[in-house]
């Protein structure tokens, strides 16, 4: 049990470092130092930085699935659930303004490095894309659900990138409100009977 807890602490510390500093800028030695582990204990859990990266991606995928599952339970309608996705920009605003979107920054960095894990990291976006597509289908968009999902996903990434660049809280709030208005306009109109 202790080994499992230690491994989880290492993964969470690496996740935070990769997000705040970047994968490449985080050294293999930075991670055990943050957790307070000896090198021997650290190497017991991970032999390479790429092993840690895989564990971090798996951790993020698990957390994302849990968040999406919670939104399914909490949201009464597909529109409510999509609003939960949009509002994550407000919930995580200070982190996003400081470091960007954790998914977008990791995917961008790994793509620039042409790292072998870039496709695995992109699975995080795929989770959101598939989930959003399903929500749009449930609203009534039998065709075009994926395009709508990609639009809102792209828009949220753009807001995150500009929030990081300009650190403008009012901009984030305005964009979230505008995305919610856009979402309301996506409700299918009922045909007269």
Steps between C-alpha positions, in 0.01 A plus 500: 500500500783740582663438158170580327464822699860601425456426130184712495683786673774481237245507216312794650823694558615428143158602366526835679860558387426406137206742505675790672851465353445282196603142432836586345595757765426259784805287572488142616657618830238773557223250565642300794625827652144637511365180654795462737609156379846353484625409152479131586139523608419712196663254257301220659189663353630653175811430295456774239335836452290349220359242745395789723349680202290193415383481862413872497298463179318197645433703818361791299283267291361344816429840658337624180275193475397547864422869436292418192316228693425752777367748244272225364352453848482869594369635170128451448521566127770470235508879485569516875782250454657698215476812718706313760769455235489869407506613863820310570671809357364699794558226759866467399550861393799582723686182398419552133614862511828391662577183302245449221272204452661186643385292203589753233841584642603136534376407153672802343829433674507131414408577138784754474740243643354235266488288814378143469227575760341785301215282372439356846474854641257593221265234640411763761356721226329196348324431830359853501418489129310171522317607816401837352386332176275270700353798687424679173340184360288476815387860445375393159787560259504163326730642236765757574547400866872445453542835324322674788718313750816601316380862484448531876821308570694731265339806650586397856861439397517842339366664814753309712789605274399867505428491874859384551636768268300794633400388852170679456227366730230715341585355158458144632163583659378671180606205284338248734176699489522523120557125472196437721292727274633312195403174668147627565471581128587139416172370643296346221177683427183296530305469184136613524251215533 
